[in-house]
């Protein structure tokens, strides 16, 4: 079965602090994709990043960085120098092409609510 | 370009009524997904369309839920005999390419409240 676990339910930081959001996944698929989405208070899910299972290179985009480690089945997300506008619920998601997720539907974690205080 | 749009943004109905929720995907996207998000939870898959056909409806909770995409673009999610437990935000997403490969882009959702 496919599963995504985001153990941190809520995190609160002060502006300019760095924060890491954890994501651990389970899948039997050999080919799969991992995603992070941001859901601000307005409610719309905003795509942040997609990673395929064959690419373990870390990625950096501005203040955002992602650490993908197949050995620990983790895909963690770090925000450097957090800002108030980063306050949102962040979801990690997984889809596979063989056993799980049928035709590519996303399996989401329960999300981590990040509050950045000024 | 325009993103995924969903109408209505909010829908309040009474228990037992019928509702329709509409999704307009990004132009050219062949894959369309419906998800349901309950308070404090991540979205849960309902149904997936590739073109006009429902390729996977394994997430539909029961036969009161049905969805169509007759021309391969706009989709309508239909719920019969609504129950209070159906209250949630219904999200639509679309993507290009093969299932599982294309990135899914989400609409703003329809908040359904069943009284």
PDB file of C-alpha atoms in Angstrom:
ATOM      1  CA  UNK A   1       0.000   0.000   0.000  1.00  0.00           C
ATOM      2  CA  UNK A   2       1.056   3.556  -0.520  1.00  0.00           C
ATOM      3  CA  UNK A   3       1.282   5.920   2.398  1.00  0.00           C
ATOM      4  CA  UNK A   4       2.639   9.361   3.214  1.00  0.00           C
ATOM      5  CA  UNK A   5       3.374  10.374   6.785  1.00  0.00           C
ATOM      6  CA  UNK A   6       3.875  13.930   7.926  1.00  0.00           C
ATOM      7  CA  UNK A   7       4.512  13.514  11.614  1.00  0.00           C
ATOM      8  CA  UNK A   8       4.588  17.221  12.406  1.00  0.00           C
ATOM      9  CA  UNK A   9       1.035  18.436  12.750  1.00  0.00           C
ATOM     10  CA  UNK A  10       1.898  22.051  13.544  1.00  0.00           C
ATOM     11  CA  UNK A  11       5.096  24.063  13.643  1.00  0.00           C
ATOM     12  CA  UNK A  12       5.486  27.610  14.860  1.00  0.00           C
ATOM     13  CA  UNK A  13       8.601  29.672  14.176  1.00  0.00           C
ATOM     14  CA  UNK A  14       9.643  33.276  14.344  1.00  0.00           C
ATOM     15  CA  UNK A  15      10.382  35.110  11.136  1.00  0.00           C
ATOM     16  CA  UNK A  16      13.866  34.530   9.711  1.00  0.00           C
ATOM     17  CA  UNK A  17      14.225  31.141  11.362  1.00  0.00           C
ATOM     18  CA  UNK A  18      14.913  28.107   9.197  1.00  0.00           C
ATOM     19  CA  UNK A  19      12.342  25.326   9.355  1.00  0.00           C
ATOM     20  CA  UNK A  20      12.254  21.766   8.018  1.00  0.00           C
ATOM     21  CA  UNK A  21       9.060  19.908   7.258  1.00  0.00           C
ATOM     22  CA  UNK A  22       9.379  16.138   7.331  1.00  0.00           C
ATOM     23  CA  UNK A  23       7.838  13.660   4.909  1.00  0.00           C
ATOM     24  CA  UNK A  24       8.190   9.882   4.993  1.00  0.00           C
ATOM     25  CA  UNK A  25       6.600   7.686   2.346  1.00  0.00           C
ATOM     26  CA  UNK A  26       5.866   4.026   1.671  1.00  0.00           C
ATOM     27  CA  UNK A  27       5.405   2.469  -1.738  1.00  0.00           C
ATOM     28  CA  UNK A  28       5.972  -0.794  -3.595  1.00  0.00           C
ATOM     29  CA  UNK A  29       6.354   0.995  -6.880  1.00  0.00           C
ATOM     30  CA  UNK A  30       9.793   1.146  -8.448  1.00  0.00           C
ATOM     31  CA  UNK A  31       8.858   4.282 -10.346  1.00  0.00           C
ATOM     32  CA  UNK A  32       7.100   6.964  -8.376  1.00  0.00           C
ATOM     33  CA  UNK A  33       6.838  10.707  -7.976  1.00  0.00           C
ATOM     34  CA  UNK A  34       6.883  12.866  -4.879  1.00  0.00           C
ATOM     35  CA  UNK A  35       5.349  16.297  -4.558  1.00  0.00           C
ATOM     36  CA  UNK A  36       5.020  19.187  -2.169  1.00  0.00           C
ATOM     37  CA  UNK A  37       2.016  21.488  -2.236  1.00  0.00           C
ATOM     38  CA  UNK A  38       1.306  24.628  -0.241  1.00  0.00           C
ATOM     39  CA  UNK A  39      -2.211  25.460   0.936  1.00  0.00           C
ATOM     40  CA  UNK A  40      -2.431  29.047   2.208  1.00  0.00           C
ATOM     41  CA  UNK A  41      -5.433  30.251   4.199  1.00  0.00           C
ATOM     42  CA  UNK A  42      -7.203  31.037   0.929  1.00  0.00           C
ATOM     43  CA  UNK A  43      -7.466  27.284   0.420  1.00  0.00           C
ATOM     44  CA  UNK A  44      -6.038  26.712  -3.058  1.00  0.00           C
ATOM     45  CA  UNK A  45      -3.344  24.047  -3.340  1.00  0.00           C
ATOM     46  CA  UNK A  46      -0.221  25.495  -4.915  1.00  0.00           C
ATOM     47  CA  UNK A  47       2.298  23.181  -6.559  1.00  0.00           C
ATOM     48  CA  UNK A  48       5.863  23.595  -5.280  1.00  0.00           C
ATOM     49  CA  UNK A  49       7.945  20.704  -6.574  1.00  0.00           C
ATOM     50  CA  UNK A  50       7.862  17.276  -8.206  1.00  0.00           C
ATOM     51  CA  UNK A  51      10.586  14.679  -7.895  1.00  0.00           C
ATOM     52  CA  UNK A  52      10.858  11.307  -9.615  1.00  0.00           C
ATOM     53  CA  UNK A  53      12.242   8.243  -7.889  1.00  0.00           C
ATOM     54  CA  UNK A  54      15.336   8.111 -10.050  1.00  0.00           C
ATOM     55  CA  UNK A  55      16.542  11.579  -9.236  1.00  0.00           C
ATOM     56  CA  UNK A  56      17.941  11.919  -5.738  1.00  0.00           C
ATOM     57  CA  UNK A  57      19.647  15.210  -6.280  1.00  0.00           C
ATOM     58  CA  UNK A  58      18.691  17.834  -3.785  1.00  0.00           C
ATOM     59  CA  UNK A  59      16.992  20.880  -5.189  1.00  0.00           C
ATOM     60  CA  UNK A  60      17.068  24.514  -4.211  1.00  0.00           C
ATOM     61  CA  UNK A  61      14.683  27.197  -5.361  1.00  0.00           C
ATOM     62  CA  UNK A  62      15.253  30.520  -3.678  1.00  0.00           C
ATOM     63  CA  UNK A  63      14.579  30.064   0.039  1.00  0.00           C
ATOM     64  CA  UNK A  64      13.156  26.578  -0.532  1.00  0.00           C
ATOM     65  CA  UNK A  65      15.163  23.381  -0.647  1.00  0.00           C
ATOM     66  CA  UNK A  66      14.270  19.718  -0.784  1.00  0.00           C
ATOM     67  CA  UNK A  67      16.202  16.688   0.435  1.00  0.00           C
ATOM     68  CA  UNK A  68      15.187  13.368  -1.163  1.00  0.00           C
ATOM     69  CA  UNK A  69      16.703  10.225   0.366  1.00  0.00           C
ATOM     70  CA  UNK A  70      15.498   6.867  -0.945  1.00  0.00           C
ATOM     71  CA  UNK A  71      17.465   5.013   1.737  1.00  0.00           C
ATOM     72  CA  UNK A  72      15.213   6.466   4.425  1.00  0.00           C
ATOM     73  CA  UNK A  73      12.134   6.978   2.198  1.00  0.00           C
ATOM     74  CA  UNK A  74      12.090  10.636   3.054  1.00  0.00           C
ATOM     75  CA  UNK A  75      11.482  13.819   1.101  1.00  0.00           C
ATOM     76  CA  UNK A  76      11.998  16.719   3.482  1.00  0.00           C
ATOM     77  CA  UNK A  77      11.354  20.376   2.755  1.00  0.00           C
ATOM     78  CA  UNK A  78      13.352  23.233   4.252  1.00  0.00           C
ATOM     79  CA  UNK A  79      12.456  26.903   4.227  1.00  0.00           C
ATOM     80  CA  UNK A  80      15.388  29.173   4.914  1.00  0.00           C
ATOM     81  CA  UNK A  81      14.861  32.555   6.563  1.00  0.00           C
ATOM     82  CA  UNK A  82      11.125  32.012   6.897  1.00  0.00           C
ATOM     83  CA  UNK A  83       8.692  34.837   6.267  1.00  0.00           C
ATOM     84  CA  UNK A  84       5.153  35.512   7.471  1.00  0.00           C
ATOM     85  CA  UNK A  85       3.895  34.788   3.932  1.00  0.00           C
ATOM     86  CA  UNK A  86       5.165  31.223   4.303  1.00  0.00           C
ATOM     87  CA  UNK A  87       2.405  30.558   6.833  1.00  0.00           C
ATOM     88  CA  UNK A  88       0.281  27.789   5.333  1.00  0.00           C
ATOM     89  CA  UNK A  89      -0.437  24.093   5.444  1.00  0.00           C
ATOM     90  CA  UNK A  90       2.124  22.107   3.491  1.00  0.00           C
ATOM     91  CA  UNK A  91       1.292  18.737   2.005  1.00  0.00           C
ATOM     92  CA  UNK A  92       3.618  16.024   0.818  1.00  0.00           C
ATOM     93  CA  UNK A  93       2.143  13.672  -1.785  1.00  0.00           C
ATOM     94  CA  UNK A  94       3.061  10.513  -3.659  1.00  0.00           C
ATOM     95  CA  UNK A  95       1.965   8.811  -6.854  1.00  0.00           C
ATOM     96  CA  UNK A  96       3.175   5.592  -8.410  1.00  0.00           C
ATOM     97  CA  UNK A  97       2.915   4.002 -11.810  1.00  0.00           C
ATOM     98  CA  UNK A  98       2.602   0.352 -10.937  1.00  0.00           C
ATOM     99  CA  UNK A  99       0.964  -0.986  -7.807  1.00  0.00           C
ATOM    100  CA  UNK A 100      -0.205   2.014  -6.002  1.00  0.00           C
ATOM    101  CA  UNK A 101      -2.315   4.993  -6.725  1.00  0.00           C
ATOM    102  CA  UNK A 102      -3.956   3.325  -9.692  1.00  0.00           C
ATOM    103  CA  UNK A 103      -3.827   5.825 -12.497  1.00  0.00           C
ATOM    104  CA  UNK A 104      -1.605   8.413 -10.948  1.00  0.00           C
ATOM    105  CA  UNK A 105      -3.885   9.826  -8.315  1.00  0.00           C
ATOM    106  CA  UNK A 106      -2.014  11.500  -5.493  1.00  0.00           C
ATOM    107  CA  UNK A 107      -1.758  10.049  -2.005  1.00  0.00           C
ATOM    108  CA  UNK A 108      -1.439  12.944   0.432  1.00  0.00           C
ATOM    109  CA  UNK A 109      -0.094  13.185   3.930  1.00  0.00           C
ATOM    110  CA  UNK A 110      -2.195  14.931   6.549  1.00  0.00           C
ATOM    111  CA  UNK A 111      -0.225  18.115   6.176  1.00  0.00           C
ATOM    112  CA  UNK A 112       1.911  20.277   8.438  1.00  0.00           C
ATOM    113  CA  UNK A 113       0.557  23.648   9.483  1.00  0.00           C
ATOM    114  CA  UNK A 114       3.361  26.192   9.551  1.00  0.00           C
ATOM    115  CA  UNK A 115       2.887  29.459  11.398  1.00  0.00           C
ATOM    116  CA  UNK A 116       5.546  32.105  10.957  1.00  0.00           C
ATOM    117  CA  UNK A 117       5.274  34.904  13.494  1.00  0.00           C
ATOM    118  CA  UNK A 118       6.745  38.361  12.934  1.00  0.00           C
TER     119      UNK A 118
ATOM    120  CA  UNK B   1      -2.949  31.277 -18.862  1.00  0.00           C
ATOM    121  CA  UNK B   2      -6.070  30.462 -16.913  1.00  0.00           C
ATOM    122  CA  UNK B   3      -5.847  27.889 -14.165  1.00  0.00           C
ATOM    123  CA  UNK B   4      -8.364  25.299 -13.074  1.00  0.00           C
ATOM    124  CA  UNK B   5     -11.669  26.876 -12.160  1.00  0.00           C
ATOM    125  CA  UNK B   6     -14.473  25.432 -10.056  1.00  0.00           C
ATOM    126  CA  UNK B   7     -18.031  26.537  -9.526  1.00  0.00           C
ATOM    127  CA  UNK B   8     -19.705  27.269  -7.266  1.00  0.00           C
ATOM    128  CA  UNK B   9     -17.123  28.283  -4.692  1.00  0.00           C
ATOM    129  CA  UNK B  10     -19.596  27.544  -1.920  1.00  0.00           C
ATOM    130  CA  UNK B  11     -22.687  25.374  -1.892  1.00  0.00           C
ATOM    131  CA  UNK B  12     -25.068  24.983   1.007  1.00  0.00           C
ATOM    132  CA  UNK B  13     -27.766  22.357   0.671  1.00  0.00           C
ATOM    133  CA  UNK B  14     -30.147  20.363   2.784  1.00  0.00           C
ATOM    134  CA  UNK B  15     -29.804  16.717   3.604  1.00  0.00           C
ATOM    135  CA  UNK B  16     -31.321  14.572   0.892  1.00  0.00           C
ATOM    136  CA  UNK B  17     -30.911  17.103  -1.922  1.00  0.00           C
ATOM    137  CA  UNK B  18     -28.993  16.650  -5.185  1.00  0.00           C
ATOM    138  CA  UNK B  19     -25.948  18.789  -6.015  1.00  0.00           C
ATOM    139  CA  UNK B  20     -23.671  19.305  -8.986  1.00  0.00           C
ATOM    140  CA  UNK B  21     -20.153  20.655  -8.775  1.00  0.00           C
ATOM    141  CA  UNK B  22     -18.375  21.856 -11.889  1.00  0.00           C
ATOM    142  CA  UNK B  23     -14.712  21.846 -12.869  1.00  0.00           C
ATOM    143  CA  UNK B  24     -13.074  23.613 -15.818  1.00  0.00           C
ATOM    144  CA  UNK B  25      -9.564  22.227 -16.311  1.00  0.00           C
ATOM    145  CA  UNK B  26      -6.587  24.004 -17.792  1.00  0.00           C
ATOM    146  CA  UNK B  27      -6.990  24.122 -21.548  1.00  0.00           C
ATOM    147  CA  UNK B  28      -5.327  21.159 -23.233  1.00  0.00           C
ATOM    148  CA  UNK B  29      -5.072  19.046 -20.100  1.00  0.00           C
ATOM    149  CA  UNK B  30      -6.355  15.560 -20.848  1.00  0.00           C
ATOM    150  CA  UNK B  31      -6.291  14.200 -17.320  1.00  0.00           C
ATOM    151  CA  UNK B  32      -8.754  15.418 -14.697  1.00  0.00           C
ATOM    152  CA  UNK B  33      -9.015  14.378 -11.057  1.00  0.00           C
ATOM    153  CA  UNK B  34     -11.529  14.942  -8.281  1.00  0.00           C
ATOM    154  CA  UNK B  35     -10.497  14.908  -4.630  1.00  0.00           C
ATOM    155  CA  UNK B  36     -12.330  15.538  -1.374  1.00  0.00           C
ATOM    156  CA  UNK B  37     -10.730  17.317   1.561  1.00  0.00           C
ATOM    157  CA  UNK B  38     -12.210  17.156   5.029  1.00  0.00           C
ATOM    158  CA  UNK B  39     -11.218  19.610   7.726  1.00  0.00           C
ATOM    159  CA  UNK B  40      -7.693  19.025   8.969  1.00  0.00           C
ATOM    160  CA  UNK B  41      -6.980  16.277   6.447  1.00  0.00           C
ATOM    161  CA  UNK B  42      -5.153  15.950   3.173  1.00  0.00           C
ATOM    162  CA  UNK B  43      -7.137  15.604  -0.044  1.00  0.00           C
ATOM    163  CA  UNK B  44      -8.467  12.123  -0.808  1.00  0.00           C
ATOM    164  CA  UNK B  45      -8.852  10.798  -4.334  1.00  0.00           C
ATOM    165  CA  UNK B  46     -12.331  10.274  -5.750  1.00  0.00           C
ATOM    166  CA  UNK B  47     -12.147   9.755  -9.512  1.00  0.00           C
ATOM    167  CA  UNK B  48      -9.806  10.221 -12.472  1.00  0.00           C
ATOM    168  CA  UNK B  49     -10.672  10.929 -16.116  1.00  0.00           C
ATOM    169  CA  UNK B  50      -8.422  10.499 -19.114  1.00  0.00           C
ATOM    170  CA  UNK B  51     -10.262  12.245 -21.901  1.00  0.00           C
ATOM    171  CA  UNK B  52     -13.963  11.494 -21.688  1.00  0.00           C
ATOM    172  CA  UNK B  53     -13.758   8.231 -19.814  1.00  0.00           C
ATOM    173  CA  UNK B  54     -13.471   7.557 -16.122  1.00  0.00           C
ATOM    174  CA  UNK B  55     -10.206   5.626 -15.949  1.00  0.00           C
ATOM    175  CA  UNK B  56     -10.422   5.057 -12.214  1.00  0.00           C
ATOM    176  CA  UNK B  57     -13.411   5.668  -9.951  1.00  0.00           C
ATOM    177  CA  UNK B  58     -12.177   3.565  -7.059  1.00  0.00           C
ATOM    178  CA  UNK B  59     -12.225   6.510  -4.686  1.00  0.00           C
ATOM    179  CA  UNK B  60     -15.926   7.260  -4.974  1.00  0.00           C
ATOM    180  CA  UNK B  61     -17.348   6.463  -1.529  1.00  0.00           C
ATOM    181  CA  UNK B  62     -20.670   4.977  -2.717  1.00  0.00           C
ATOM    182  CA  UNK B  63     -23.147   4.984  -5.568  1.00  0.00           C
ATOM    183  CA  UNK B  64     -24.568   8.370  -4.562  1.00  0.00           C
ATOM    184  CA  UNK B  65     -21.477   9.912  -6.148  1.00  0.00           C
ATOM    185  CA  UNK B  66     -21.086  10.101  -9.901  1.00  0.00           C
ATOM    186  CA  UNK B  67     -18.979  12.202 -12.268  1.00  0.00           C
ATOM    187  CA  UNK B  68     -18.997  12.881 -15.994  1.00  0.00           C
ATOM    188  CA  UNK B  69     -16.755  14.539 -18.550  1.00  0.00           C
ATOM    189  CA  UNK B  70     -18.746  14.226 -21.787  1.00  0.00           C
ATOM    190  CA  UNK B  71     -16.522  16.259 -24.091  1.00  0.00           C
ATOM    191  CA  UNK B  72     -13.188  15.642 -22.475  1.00  0.00           C
ATOM    192  CA  UNK B  73     -12.947  19.088 -20.940  1.00  0.00           C
ATOM    193  CA  UNK B  74     -15.421  20.286 -18.292  1.00  0.00           C
ATOM    194  CA  UNK B  75     -16.344  17.766 -15.623  1.00  0.00           C
ATOM    195  CA  UNK B  76     -19.301  17.633 -13.266  1.00  0.00           C
ATOM    196  CA  UNK B  77     -19.336  15.798  -9.959  1.00  0.00           C
ATOM    197  CA  UNK B  78     -22.856  14.805  -8.978  1.00  0.00           C
ATOM    198  CA  UNK B  79     -23.987  13.834  -5.506  1.00  0.00           C
ATOM    199  CA  UNK B  80     -27.439  12.385  -4.925  1.00  0.00           C
ATOM    200  CA  UNK B  81     -29.324  12.283  -1.624  1.00  0.00           C
ATOM    201  CA  UNK B  82     -26.674  14.313   0.138  1.00  0.00           C
ATOM    202  CA  UNK B  83     -25.770  13.477   3.703  1.00  0.00           C
ATOM    203  CA  UNK B  84     -24.167  15.607   6.406  1.00  0.00           C
ATOM    204  CA  UNK B  85     -21.029  13.501   6.098  1.00  0.00           C
ATOM    205  CA  UNK B  86     -20.605  14.712   2.516  1.00  0.00           C
ATOM    206  CA  UNK B  87     -19.705  18.161   3.822  1.00  0.00           C
ATOM    207  CA  UNK B  88     -16.149  18.896   2.688  1.00  0.00           C
ATOM    208  CA  UNK B  89     -14.145  20.858   0.150  1.00  0.00           C
ATOM    209  CA  UNK B  90     -14.231  19.204  -3.259  1.00  0.00           C
ATOM    210  CA  UNK B  91     -11.086  19.823  -5.265  1.00  0.00           C
ATOM    211  CA  UNK B  92     -10.493  19.361  -8.950  1.00  0.00           C
ATOM    212  CA  UNK B  93      -7.079  19.022 -10.569  1.00  0.00           C
ATOM    213  CA  UNK B  94      -5.880  18.628 -14.120  1.00  0.00           C
ATOM    214  CA  UNK B  95      -2.644  17.567 -15.772  1.00  0.00           C
ATOM    215  CA  UNK B  96      -1.101  16.819 -19.134  1.00  0.00           C
ATOM    216  CA  UNK B  97       0.447  13.624 -20.343  1.00  0.00           C
ATOM    217  CA  UNK B  98       0.323  10.146 -18.977  1.00  0.00           C
ATOM    218  CA  UNK B  99      -1.263   9.331 -15.663  1.00  0.00           C
ATOM    219  CA  UNK B 100       1.107   9.838 -12.819  1.00  0.00           C
ATOM    220  CA  UNK B 101       3.654  11.689 -14.902  1.00  0.00           C
ATOM    221  CA  UNK B 102       2.070  15.078 -15.338  1.00  0.00           C
ATOM    222  CA  UNK B 103       1.966  17.495 -12.451  1.00  0.00           C
ATOM    223  CA  UNK B 104      -1.547  18.057 -11.122  1.00  0.00           C
ATOM    224  CA  UNK B 105      -2.685  21.653 -10.815  1.00  0.00           C
ATOM    225  CA  UNK B 106      -5.566  22.299  -8.486  1.00  0.00           C
ATOM    226  CA  UNK B 107      -8.561  24.559  -8.601  1.00  0.00           C
ATOM    227  CA  UNK B 108      -9.764  26.636  -5.651  1.00  0.00           C
ATOM    228  CA  UNK B 109     -12.311  24.023  -4.630  1.00  0.00           C
ATOM    229  CA  UNK B 110     -16.014  23.986  -3.856  1.00  0.00           C
ATOM    230  CA  UNK B 111     -16.945  24.055  -0.185  1.00  0.00           C
ATOM    231  CA  UNK B 112     -20.040  21.895   0.220  1.00  0.00           C
ATOM    232  CA  UNK B 113     -22.086  22.177   3.392  1.00  0.00           C
ATOM    233  CA  UNK B 114     -24.952  19.781   3.958  1.00  0.00           C
ATOM    234  CA  UNK B 115     -27.330  20.933   6.672  1.00  0.00           C
TER     235      UNK B 115
END
